[in-house]
Coordinates of C-alpha atoms in Angstrom, one line a residue:
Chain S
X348 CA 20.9 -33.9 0.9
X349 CA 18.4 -35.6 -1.2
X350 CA 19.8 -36.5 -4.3
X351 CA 16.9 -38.8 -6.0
X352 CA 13.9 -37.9 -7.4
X353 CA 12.6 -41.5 -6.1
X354 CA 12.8 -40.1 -2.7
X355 CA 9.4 -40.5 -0.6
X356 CA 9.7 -36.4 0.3
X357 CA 10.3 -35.7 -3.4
X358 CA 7.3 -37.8 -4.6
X359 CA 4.9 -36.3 -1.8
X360 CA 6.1 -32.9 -2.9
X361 CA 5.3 -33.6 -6.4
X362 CA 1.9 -34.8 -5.6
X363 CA 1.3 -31.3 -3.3
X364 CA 2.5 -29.6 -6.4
X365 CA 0.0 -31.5 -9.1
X366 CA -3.0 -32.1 -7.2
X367 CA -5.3 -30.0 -5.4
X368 CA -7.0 -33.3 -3.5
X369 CA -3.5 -34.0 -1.9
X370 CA -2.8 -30.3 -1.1
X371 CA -6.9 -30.3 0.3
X372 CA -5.9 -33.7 2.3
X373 CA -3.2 -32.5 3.9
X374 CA -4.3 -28.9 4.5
X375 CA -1.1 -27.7 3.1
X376 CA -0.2 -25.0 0.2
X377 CA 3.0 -24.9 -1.5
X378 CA 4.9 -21.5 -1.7
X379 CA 8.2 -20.9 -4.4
X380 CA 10.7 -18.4 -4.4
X381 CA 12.7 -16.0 -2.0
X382 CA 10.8 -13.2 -2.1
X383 CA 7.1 -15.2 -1.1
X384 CA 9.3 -17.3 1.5
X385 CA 10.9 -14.5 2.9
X386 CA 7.2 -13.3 3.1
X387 CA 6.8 -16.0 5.6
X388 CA 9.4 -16.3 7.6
X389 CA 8.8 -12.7 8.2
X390 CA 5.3 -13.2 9.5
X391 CA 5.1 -14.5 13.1
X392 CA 2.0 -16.2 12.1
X393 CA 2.9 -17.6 8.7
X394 CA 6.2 -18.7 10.2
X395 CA 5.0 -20.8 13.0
X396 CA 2.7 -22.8 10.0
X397 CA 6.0 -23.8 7.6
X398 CA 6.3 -27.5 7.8
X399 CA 9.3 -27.8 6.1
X400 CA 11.2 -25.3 3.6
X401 CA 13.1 -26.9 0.7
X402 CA 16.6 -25.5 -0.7
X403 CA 18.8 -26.5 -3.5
X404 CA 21.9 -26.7 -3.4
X405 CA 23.4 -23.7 -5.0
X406 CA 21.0 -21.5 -2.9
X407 CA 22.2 -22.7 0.2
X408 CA 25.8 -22.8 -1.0
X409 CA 24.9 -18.8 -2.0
X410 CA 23.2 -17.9 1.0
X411 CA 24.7 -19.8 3.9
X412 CA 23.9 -17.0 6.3
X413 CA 20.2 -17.0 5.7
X414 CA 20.2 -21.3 5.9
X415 CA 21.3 -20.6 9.0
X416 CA 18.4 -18.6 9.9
X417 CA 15.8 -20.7 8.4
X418 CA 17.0 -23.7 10.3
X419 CA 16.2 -21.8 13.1
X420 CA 12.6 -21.7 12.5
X421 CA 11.3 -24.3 10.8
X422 CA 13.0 -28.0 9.6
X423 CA 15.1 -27.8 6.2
X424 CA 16.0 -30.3 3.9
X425 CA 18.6 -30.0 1.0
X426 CA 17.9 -31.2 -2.5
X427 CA 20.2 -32.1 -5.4
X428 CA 19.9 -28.6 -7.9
X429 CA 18.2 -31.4 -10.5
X430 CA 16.2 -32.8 -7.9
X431 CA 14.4 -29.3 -7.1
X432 CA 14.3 -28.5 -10.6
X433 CA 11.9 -31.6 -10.9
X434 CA 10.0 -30.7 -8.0
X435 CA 9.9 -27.0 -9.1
X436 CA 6.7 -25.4 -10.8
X437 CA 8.5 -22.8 -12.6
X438 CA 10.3 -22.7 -15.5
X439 CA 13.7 -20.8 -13.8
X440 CA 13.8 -22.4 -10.3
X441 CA 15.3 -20.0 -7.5
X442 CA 15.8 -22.9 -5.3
X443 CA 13.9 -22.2 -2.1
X444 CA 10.0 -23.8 -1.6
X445 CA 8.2 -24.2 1.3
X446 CA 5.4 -26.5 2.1
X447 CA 2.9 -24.5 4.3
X448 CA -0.5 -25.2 7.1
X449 CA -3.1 -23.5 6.1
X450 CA -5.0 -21.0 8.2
X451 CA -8.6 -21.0 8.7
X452 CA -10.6 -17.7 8.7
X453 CA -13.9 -17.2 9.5
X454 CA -16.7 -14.8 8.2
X455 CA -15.9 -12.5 10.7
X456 CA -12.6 -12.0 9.8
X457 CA -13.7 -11.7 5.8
X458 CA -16.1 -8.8 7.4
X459 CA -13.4 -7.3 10.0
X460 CA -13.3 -5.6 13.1
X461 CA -14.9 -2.7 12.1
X462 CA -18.5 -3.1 10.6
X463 CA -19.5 -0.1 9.3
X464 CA -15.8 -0.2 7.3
X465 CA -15.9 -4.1 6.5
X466 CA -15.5 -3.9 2.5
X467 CA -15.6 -8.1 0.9
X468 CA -15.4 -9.2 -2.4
X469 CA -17.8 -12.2 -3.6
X470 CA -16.7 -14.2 -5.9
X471 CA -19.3 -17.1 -7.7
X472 CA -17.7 -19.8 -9.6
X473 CA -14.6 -17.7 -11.0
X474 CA -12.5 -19.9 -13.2
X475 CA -9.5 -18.0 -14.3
X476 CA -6.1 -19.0 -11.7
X477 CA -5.1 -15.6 -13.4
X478 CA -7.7 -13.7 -12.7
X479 CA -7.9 -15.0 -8.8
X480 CA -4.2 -13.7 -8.2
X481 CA -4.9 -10.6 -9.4
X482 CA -7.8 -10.3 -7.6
X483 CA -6.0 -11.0 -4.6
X484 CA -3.7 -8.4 -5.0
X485 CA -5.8 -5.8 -6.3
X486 CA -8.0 -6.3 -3.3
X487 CA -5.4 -6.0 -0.5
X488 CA -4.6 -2.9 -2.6
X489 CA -7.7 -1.1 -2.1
X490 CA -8.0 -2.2 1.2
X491 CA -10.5 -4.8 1.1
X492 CA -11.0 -6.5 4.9
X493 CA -11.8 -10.1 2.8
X494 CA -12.5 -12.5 0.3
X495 CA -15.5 -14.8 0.1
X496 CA -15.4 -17.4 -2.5
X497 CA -18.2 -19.7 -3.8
X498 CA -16.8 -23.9 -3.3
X499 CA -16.6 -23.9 -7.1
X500 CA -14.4 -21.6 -7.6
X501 CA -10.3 -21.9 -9.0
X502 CA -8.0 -23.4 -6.1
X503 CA -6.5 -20.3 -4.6
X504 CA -3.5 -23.2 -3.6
X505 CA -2.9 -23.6 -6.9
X506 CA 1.1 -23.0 -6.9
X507 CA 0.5 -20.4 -9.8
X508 CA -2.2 -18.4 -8.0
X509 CA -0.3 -18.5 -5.1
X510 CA 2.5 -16.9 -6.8
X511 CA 0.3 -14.1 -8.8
X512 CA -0.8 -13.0 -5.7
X513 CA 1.8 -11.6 -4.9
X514 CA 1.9 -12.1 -1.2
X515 CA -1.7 -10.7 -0.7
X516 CA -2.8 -14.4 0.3
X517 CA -0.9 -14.0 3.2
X518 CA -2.1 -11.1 4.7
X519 CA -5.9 -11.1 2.9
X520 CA -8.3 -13.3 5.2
X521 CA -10.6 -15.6 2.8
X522 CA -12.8 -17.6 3.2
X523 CA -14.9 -20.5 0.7
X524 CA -17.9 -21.7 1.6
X525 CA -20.5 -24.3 0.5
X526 CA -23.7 -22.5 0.5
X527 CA -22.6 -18.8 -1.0
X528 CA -26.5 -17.4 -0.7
X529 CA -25.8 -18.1 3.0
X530 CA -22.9 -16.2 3.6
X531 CA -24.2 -13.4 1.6
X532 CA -27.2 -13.7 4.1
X533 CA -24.9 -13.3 7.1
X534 CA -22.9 -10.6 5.3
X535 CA -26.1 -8.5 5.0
X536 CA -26.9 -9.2 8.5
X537 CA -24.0 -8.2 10.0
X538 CA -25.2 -4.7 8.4
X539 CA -23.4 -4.7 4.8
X540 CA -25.1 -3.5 1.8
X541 CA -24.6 -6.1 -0.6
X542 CA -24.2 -4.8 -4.4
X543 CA -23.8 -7.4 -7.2
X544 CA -22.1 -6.4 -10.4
X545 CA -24.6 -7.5 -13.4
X546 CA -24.6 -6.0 -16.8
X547 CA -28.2 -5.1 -16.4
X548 CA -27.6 -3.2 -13.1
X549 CA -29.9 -0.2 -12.6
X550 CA -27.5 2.4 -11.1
X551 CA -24.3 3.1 -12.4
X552 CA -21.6 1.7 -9.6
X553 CA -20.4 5.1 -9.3
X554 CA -23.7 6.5 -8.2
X555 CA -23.5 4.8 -4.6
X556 CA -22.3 5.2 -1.3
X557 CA -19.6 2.7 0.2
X558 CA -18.3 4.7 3.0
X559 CA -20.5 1.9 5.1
X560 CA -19.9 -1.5 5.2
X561 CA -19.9 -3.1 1.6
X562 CA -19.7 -6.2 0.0
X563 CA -19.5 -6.6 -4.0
X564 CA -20.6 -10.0 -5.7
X565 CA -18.3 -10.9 -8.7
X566 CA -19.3 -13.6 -10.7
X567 CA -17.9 -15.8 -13.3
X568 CA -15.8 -15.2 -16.2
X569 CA -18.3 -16.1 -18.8
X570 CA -21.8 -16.6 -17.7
X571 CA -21.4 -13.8 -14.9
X572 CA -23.5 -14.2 -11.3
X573 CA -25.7 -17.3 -10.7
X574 CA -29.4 -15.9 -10.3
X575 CA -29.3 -17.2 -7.6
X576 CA -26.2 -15.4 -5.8
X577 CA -27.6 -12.2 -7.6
X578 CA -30.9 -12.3 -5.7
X579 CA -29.4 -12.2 -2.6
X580 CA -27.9 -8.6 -3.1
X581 CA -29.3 -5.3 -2.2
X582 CA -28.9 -3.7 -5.5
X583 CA -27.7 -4.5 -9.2
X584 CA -24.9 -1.9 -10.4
X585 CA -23.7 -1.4 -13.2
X586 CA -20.2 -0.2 -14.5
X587 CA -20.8 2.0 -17.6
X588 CA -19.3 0.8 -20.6
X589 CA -18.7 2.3 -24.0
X590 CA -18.1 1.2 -27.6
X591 CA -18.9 -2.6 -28.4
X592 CA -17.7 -4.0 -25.4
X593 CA -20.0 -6.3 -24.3
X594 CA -18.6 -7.0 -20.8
X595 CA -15.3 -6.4 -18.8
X596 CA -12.6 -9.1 -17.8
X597 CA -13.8 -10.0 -14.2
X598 CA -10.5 -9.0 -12.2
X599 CA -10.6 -5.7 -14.0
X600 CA -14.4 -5.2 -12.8
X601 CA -13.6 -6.4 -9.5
X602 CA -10.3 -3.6 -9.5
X603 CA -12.8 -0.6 -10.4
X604 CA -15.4 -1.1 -7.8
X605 CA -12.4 -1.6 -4.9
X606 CA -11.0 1.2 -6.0
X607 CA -14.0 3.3 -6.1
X608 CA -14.7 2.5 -2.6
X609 CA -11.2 3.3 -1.4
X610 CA -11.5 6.5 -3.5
X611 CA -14.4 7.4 -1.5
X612 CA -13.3 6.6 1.7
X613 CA -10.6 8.8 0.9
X614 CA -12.8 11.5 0.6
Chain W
X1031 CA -10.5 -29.4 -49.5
X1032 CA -6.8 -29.2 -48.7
X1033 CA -6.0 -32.4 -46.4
X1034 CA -2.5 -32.7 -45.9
X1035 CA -0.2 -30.4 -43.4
X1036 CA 2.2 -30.5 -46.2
X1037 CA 0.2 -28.2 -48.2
X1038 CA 2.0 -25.1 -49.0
X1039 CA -0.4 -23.1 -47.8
X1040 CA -1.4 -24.6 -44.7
X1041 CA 3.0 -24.5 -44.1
X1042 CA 2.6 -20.7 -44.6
X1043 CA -0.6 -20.5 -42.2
X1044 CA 1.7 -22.0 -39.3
X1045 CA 4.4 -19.6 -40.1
X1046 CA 2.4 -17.1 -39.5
X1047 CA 0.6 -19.1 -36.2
X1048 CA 4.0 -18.7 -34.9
X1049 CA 6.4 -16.6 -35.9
X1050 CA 5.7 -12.6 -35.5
X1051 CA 8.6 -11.9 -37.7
X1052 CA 6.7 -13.7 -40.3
X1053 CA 3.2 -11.8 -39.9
X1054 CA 5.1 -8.5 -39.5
X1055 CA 6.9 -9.4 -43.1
X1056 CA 3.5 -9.8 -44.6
X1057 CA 1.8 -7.3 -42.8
X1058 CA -1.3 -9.4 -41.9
X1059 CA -3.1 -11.2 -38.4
X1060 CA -4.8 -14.0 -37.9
X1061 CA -8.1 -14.5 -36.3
X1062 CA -9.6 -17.2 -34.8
X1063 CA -12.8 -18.0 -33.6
X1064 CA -16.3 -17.5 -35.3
X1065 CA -17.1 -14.8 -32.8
X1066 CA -14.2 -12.6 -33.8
X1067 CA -14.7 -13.7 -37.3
X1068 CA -18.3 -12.5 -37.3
X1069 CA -16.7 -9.1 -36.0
X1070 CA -14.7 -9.0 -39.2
X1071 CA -17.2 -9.7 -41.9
X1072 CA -19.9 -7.5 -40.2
X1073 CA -17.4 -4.3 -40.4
X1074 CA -17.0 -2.8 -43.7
X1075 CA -13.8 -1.5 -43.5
X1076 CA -12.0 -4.8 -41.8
X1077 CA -14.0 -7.3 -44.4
X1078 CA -12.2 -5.6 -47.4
X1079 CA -8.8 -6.9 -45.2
X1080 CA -9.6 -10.2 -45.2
X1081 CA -7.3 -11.8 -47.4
X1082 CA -8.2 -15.6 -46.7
X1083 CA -11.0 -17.2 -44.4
X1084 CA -10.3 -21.2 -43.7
X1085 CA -13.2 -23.3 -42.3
X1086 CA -12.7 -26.6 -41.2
X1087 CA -15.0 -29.4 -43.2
X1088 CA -17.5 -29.7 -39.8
X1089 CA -17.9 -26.0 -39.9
X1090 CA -18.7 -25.5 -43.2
X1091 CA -20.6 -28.8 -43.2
X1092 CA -22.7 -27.3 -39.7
X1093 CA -23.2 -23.7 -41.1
X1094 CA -23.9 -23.5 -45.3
X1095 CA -25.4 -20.5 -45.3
X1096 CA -23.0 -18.7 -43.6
X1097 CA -20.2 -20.6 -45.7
X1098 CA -21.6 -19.0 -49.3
X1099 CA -22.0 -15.5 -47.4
X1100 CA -18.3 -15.8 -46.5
X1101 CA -17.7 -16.9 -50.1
X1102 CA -19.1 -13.7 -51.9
X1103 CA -17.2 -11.3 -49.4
X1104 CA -13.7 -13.4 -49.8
X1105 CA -12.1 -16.0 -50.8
X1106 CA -12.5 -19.1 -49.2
X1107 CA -10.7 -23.0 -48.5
X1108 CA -11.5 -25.8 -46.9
X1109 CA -9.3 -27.6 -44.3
X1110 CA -9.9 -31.2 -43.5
X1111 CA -10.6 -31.0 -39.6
X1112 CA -7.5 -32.5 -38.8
X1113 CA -5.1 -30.1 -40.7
X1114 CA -7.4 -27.8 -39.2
X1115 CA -6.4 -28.7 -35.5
X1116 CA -2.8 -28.8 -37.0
X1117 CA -3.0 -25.2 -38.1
X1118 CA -5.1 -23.8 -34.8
X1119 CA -3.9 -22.0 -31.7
X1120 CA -6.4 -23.4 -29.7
X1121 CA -7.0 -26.5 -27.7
X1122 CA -10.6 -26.5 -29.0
X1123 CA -10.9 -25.4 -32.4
X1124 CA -13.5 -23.8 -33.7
X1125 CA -13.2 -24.1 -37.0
X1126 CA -13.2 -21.0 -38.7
X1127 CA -9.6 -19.0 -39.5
X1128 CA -8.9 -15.8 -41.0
X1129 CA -6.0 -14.3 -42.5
X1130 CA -6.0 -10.5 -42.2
X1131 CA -4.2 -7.6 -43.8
X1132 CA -3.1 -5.3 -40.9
X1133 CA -4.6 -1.5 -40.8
X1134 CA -1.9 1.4 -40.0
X1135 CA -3.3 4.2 -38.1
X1136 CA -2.1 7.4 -37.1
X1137 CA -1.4 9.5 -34.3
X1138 CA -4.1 11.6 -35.2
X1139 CA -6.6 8.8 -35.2
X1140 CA -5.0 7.9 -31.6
X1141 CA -5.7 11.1 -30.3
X1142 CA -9.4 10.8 -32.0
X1143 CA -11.6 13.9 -33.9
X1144 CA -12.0 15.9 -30.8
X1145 CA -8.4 16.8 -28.9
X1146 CA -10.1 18.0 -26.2
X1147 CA -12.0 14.6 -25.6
X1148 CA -8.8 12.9 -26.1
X1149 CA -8.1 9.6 -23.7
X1150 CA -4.8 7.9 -24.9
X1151 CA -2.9 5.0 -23.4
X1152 CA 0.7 4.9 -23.7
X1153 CA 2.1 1.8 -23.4
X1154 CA 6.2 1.3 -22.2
X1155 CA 7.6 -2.0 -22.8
X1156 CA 4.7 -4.0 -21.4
X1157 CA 5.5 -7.8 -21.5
X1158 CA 2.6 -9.6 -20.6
X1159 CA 0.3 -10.6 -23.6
X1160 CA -2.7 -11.1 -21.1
X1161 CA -2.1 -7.4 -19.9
X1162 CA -2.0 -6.3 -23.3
X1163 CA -5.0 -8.2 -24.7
X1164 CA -6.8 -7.1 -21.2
X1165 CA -6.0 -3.7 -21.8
X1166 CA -7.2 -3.4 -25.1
X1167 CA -10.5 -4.6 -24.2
X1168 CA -10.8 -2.6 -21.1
X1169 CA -9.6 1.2 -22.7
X1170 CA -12.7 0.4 -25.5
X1171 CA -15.0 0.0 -23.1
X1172 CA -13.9 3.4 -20.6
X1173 CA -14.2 5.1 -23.8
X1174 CA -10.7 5.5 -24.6
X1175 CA -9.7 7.1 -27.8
X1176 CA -6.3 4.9 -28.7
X1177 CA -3.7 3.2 -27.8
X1178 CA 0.1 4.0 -28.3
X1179 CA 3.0 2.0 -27.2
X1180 CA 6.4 1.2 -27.5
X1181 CA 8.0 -1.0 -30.3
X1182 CA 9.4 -3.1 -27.6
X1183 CA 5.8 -4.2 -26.1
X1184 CA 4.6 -7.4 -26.7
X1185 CA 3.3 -8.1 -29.8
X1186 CA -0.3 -7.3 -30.3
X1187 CA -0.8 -9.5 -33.5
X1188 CA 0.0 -12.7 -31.5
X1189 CA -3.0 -15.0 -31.5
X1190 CA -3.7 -15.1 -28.1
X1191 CA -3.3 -11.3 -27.3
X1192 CA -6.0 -10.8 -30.6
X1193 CA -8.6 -13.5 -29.2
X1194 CA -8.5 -12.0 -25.6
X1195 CA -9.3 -8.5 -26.8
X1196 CA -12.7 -9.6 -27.5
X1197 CA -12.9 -7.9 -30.5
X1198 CA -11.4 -4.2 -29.4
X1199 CA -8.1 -5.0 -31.6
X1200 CA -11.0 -4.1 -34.4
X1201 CA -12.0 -1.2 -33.1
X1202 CA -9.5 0.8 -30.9
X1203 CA -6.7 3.0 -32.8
X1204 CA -3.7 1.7 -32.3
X1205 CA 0.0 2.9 -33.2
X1206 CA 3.8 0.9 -32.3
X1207 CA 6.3 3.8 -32.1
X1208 CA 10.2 3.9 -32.1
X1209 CA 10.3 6.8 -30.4
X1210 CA 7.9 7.2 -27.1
X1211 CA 9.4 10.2 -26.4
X1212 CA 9.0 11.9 -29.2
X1213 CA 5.3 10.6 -29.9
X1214 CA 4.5 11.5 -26.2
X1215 CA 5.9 14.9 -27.3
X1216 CA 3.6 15.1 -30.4
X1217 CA 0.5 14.1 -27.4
X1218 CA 1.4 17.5 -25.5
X1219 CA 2.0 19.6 -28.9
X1220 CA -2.0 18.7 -29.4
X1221 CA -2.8 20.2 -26.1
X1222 CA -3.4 16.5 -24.6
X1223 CA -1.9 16.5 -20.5
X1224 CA -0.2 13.2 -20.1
X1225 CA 0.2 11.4 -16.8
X1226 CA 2.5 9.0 -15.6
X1227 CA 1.3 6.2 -13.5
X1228 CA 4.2 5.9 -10.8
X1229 CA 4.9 4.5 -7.5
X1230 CA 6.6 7.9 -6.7
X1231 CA 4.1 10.1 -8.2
X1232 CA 2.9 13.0 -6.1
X1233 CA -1.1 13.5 -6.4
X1234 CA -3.3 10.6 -5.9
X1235 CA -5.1 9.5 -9.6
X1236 CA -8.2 11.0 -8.2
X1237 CA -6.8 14.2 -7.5
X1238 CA -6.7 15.4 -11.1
X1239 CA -9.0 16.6 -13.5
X1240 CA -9.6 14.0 -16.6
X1241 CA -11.8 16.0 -18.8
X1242 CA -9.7 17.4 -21.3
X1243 CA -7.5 15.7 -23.9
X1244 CA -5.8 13.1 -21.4
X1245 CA -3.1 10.6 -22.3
X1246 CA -1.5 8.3 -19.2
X1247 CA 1.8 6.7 -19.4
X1248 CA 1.8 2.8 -18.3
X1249 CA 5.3 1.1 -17.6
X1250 CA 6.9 -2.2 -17.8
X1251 CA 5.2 -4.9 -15.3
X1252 CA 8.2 -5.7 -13.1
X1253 CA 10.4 -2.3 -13.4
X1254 CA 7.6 0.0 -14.5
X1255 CA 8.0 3.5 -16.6
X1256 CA 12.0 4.1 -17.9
X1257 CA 13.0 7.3 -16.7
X1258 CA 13.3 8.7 -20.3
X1259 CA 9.4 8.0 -20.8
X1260 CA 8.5 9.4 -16.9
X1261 CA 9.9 12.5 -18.0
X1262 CA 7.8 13.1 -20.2
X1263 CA 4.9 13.5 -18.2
X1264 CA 3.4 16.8 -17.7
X1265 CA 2.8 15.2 -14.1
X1266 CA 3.1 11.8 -12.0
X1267 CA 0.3 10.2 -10.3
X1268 CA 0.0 7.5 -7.7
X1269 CA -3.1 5.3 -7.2
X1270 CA -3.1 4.8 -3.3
X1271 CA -2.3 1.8 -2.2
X1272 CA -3.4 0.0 1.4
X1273 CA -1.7 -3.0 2.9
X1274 CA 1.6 -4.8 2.0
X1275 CA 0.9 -3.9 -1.8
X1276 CA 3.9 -2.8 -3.7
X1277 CA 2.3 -2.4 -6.8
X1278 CA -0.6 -3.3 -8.9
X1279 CA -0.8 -5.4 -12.2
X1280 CA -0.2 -2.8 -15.2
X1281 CA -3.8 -4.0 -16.5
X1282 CA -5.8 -3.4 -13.3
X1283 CA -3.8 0.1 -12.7
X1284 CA -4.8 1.1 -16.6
X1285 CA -8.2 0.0 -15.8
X1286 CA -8.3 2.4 -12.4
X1287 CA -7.2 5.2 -14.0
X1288 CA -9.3 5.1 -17.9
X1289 CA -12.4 4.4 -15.4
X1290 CA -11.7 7.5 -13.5
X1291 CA -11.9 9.5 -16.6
X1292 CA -14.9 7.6 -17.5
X1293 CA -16.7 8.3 -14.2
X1294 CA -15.6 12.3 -14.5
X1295 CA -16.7 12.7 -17.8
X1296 CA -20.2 10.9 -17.3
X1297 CA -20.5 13.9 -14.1

């Protein structure tokens, strides 16, 4: 058990923890909790990336059996309860953290197997680590096939976005590039209609058809879509807004065009 | 110019920075921000409610005209900027404080002048002030009418949940009740149907007709609607979910549902 936070594993966790360069270096994320680790372990995939899963002390004295188990899969490594409480990111530790390999998707597996049914989210330059989570898990909600991000947007491994997705990072390919006009290029070609959400859209959103393949450009919190990643769509919508509201929160935006696509595919 | 944070009433204006208990006794809000402030002044009805505005000496040193307009609407006092940054919420501040005398609105202004147009919000024990200050912002712009919740929501007049309602707070009809039940009750007397939003309901969102007097029922982030409040409901609707997805965030499932009346009603 490692009882110091002077310990060279502690430190390195720390600096996973704080900084997105080290977590980028070592192509690593960090997950917290039970619930999210169990998340993993229960994954064949996800399981065979844990590098190493963290307990303190008075969750492995209060789970033996499931120590046990994780020892089977992956190497584990006891900390003193105040040791993992200074490695911790939250403000009520629950004592299990795993330190994870990422996983590589490609634009195909934003888009999916199935084409005519692929249905990506864009986002350009979104800021919020709130807002990302959510999106995340709205997304996986409505059945999205994939995430596209711009390179300038909010680390998704940010411990805290991690968290607020609620598991939807897991199972949600994504996918950031350098060059977002690009890959909205190759989106289109692989026979997506590209709409971008701008408040000057022409067509209401709720005036299309997304039963086809369909991609949605998001873009940032304040200053919206880039003119740039706007040209590149097929079509400015519009989502129809009343009273003095000048704009919507961009995770909310992004939840009622999902959802208006899975409500039509419903259909 | 008052310049020292021992001033009594820069003492008071922390108070009621920070305490709720302390805004609640004198029945007033703060707002922050010359964007929100400009909201204020430029409404008749909310500029007679300003008890106080405080500008920091750069503000009112940057923007004279605006300073003597502010002067003949209400009265006015100077902060040296660094008992300015003392008093602020906000990392940045902006330099401009106001000190507002709360507005009590009924339940006949929730429901709005038309009960068959009606499109409430009920809120149960929601938690999150981002959800709340998200929500506010979102039901203005899908046209909602007003907003009721539960006393035990968060509180609304907290400074952050006012600045990230982007000015709705001002214009949205509002009402905290000690009795949901009973208020939810008094939504049906006025011939409104109310929906609860549940993991368990029967009929998907979409399956339901939103163009008469409509009210929903939103629950508690991590344990949703109490049973008490569910009950309620005239019926219980599920948003389909895909994937792993439990749930959805309580302001992205708001948002689903008030756009969905939004969308019918434009038809």
């Amino acid at each position: 058990m490692i009882t110091s936070t002077s310990n060279g594993q502690v430190k390195e966790l720390i600096r996973l923890m704080k900084k997105s360069r080290a977590r980028d270096e070592e192509g690593v994320f960090l997950v917290e909790g039970p619930r999210m680790a169990g998340e993993l372990t229960a994954d064949e995939v996800w399981r065979r990336r844990i590098r190493k899963i963290y307990v303190s002390e008075t969750f492995a004295a209060k789970r033996p059996d499931e120590i046990e188990k994780l020892r089977e899969v992956c190497p584990l490594e006891l900390l003193a309860d105040p040791v993992f409480a200074h490695v911790s990111d939250t403000k009520t530790p629950q004592g299990i953290l795993a330190v994870v390999k990422r996983r590589e998707y490609g634009l195909e597996e934003i888009i999916g197997e199935d084409r005519s049914r692929a249905h990506v989210l864009v986002l350009d330059h979104l800021q919020d680590p709130g807002n990302l989570g959510t999106i995340f898990r709205t997304a996986e909600a409505a059945g999205a096939s994939g995430i596209l991000l711009s390179r300038d947007c909010v680390d998704l491994y940010n411990p805290k976005v991690i968290r607020s997705t609620m598991g939807a990072v897991f199972r949600l390919p994504f996918l950031y590039v350098e060059d977002l006009p690009k890959a909205v290029g190759e989106l289109k070609q692989s026979g997506l209609t590209v709409y971008a959400a701008h408040l000057e859209g022409k067509n209401a959103y709720d005036e299309e058809d997304y039963t086809g393949g369909t991609a949605f450009l998001i873009g940032n919190e304040g200053s919206g879509l880039r003119d740039e990643v706007a040209q590149c769509a097929d079509c400015r919508i519009r989502i129809p807004m009343q009273g003095k509201a000048e704009s919507l929160n961009a995770a909310v935006a992004a939840a009622v065009l999902m959802f208006e696509v899975s409500r039509q595919r419903r259909k």
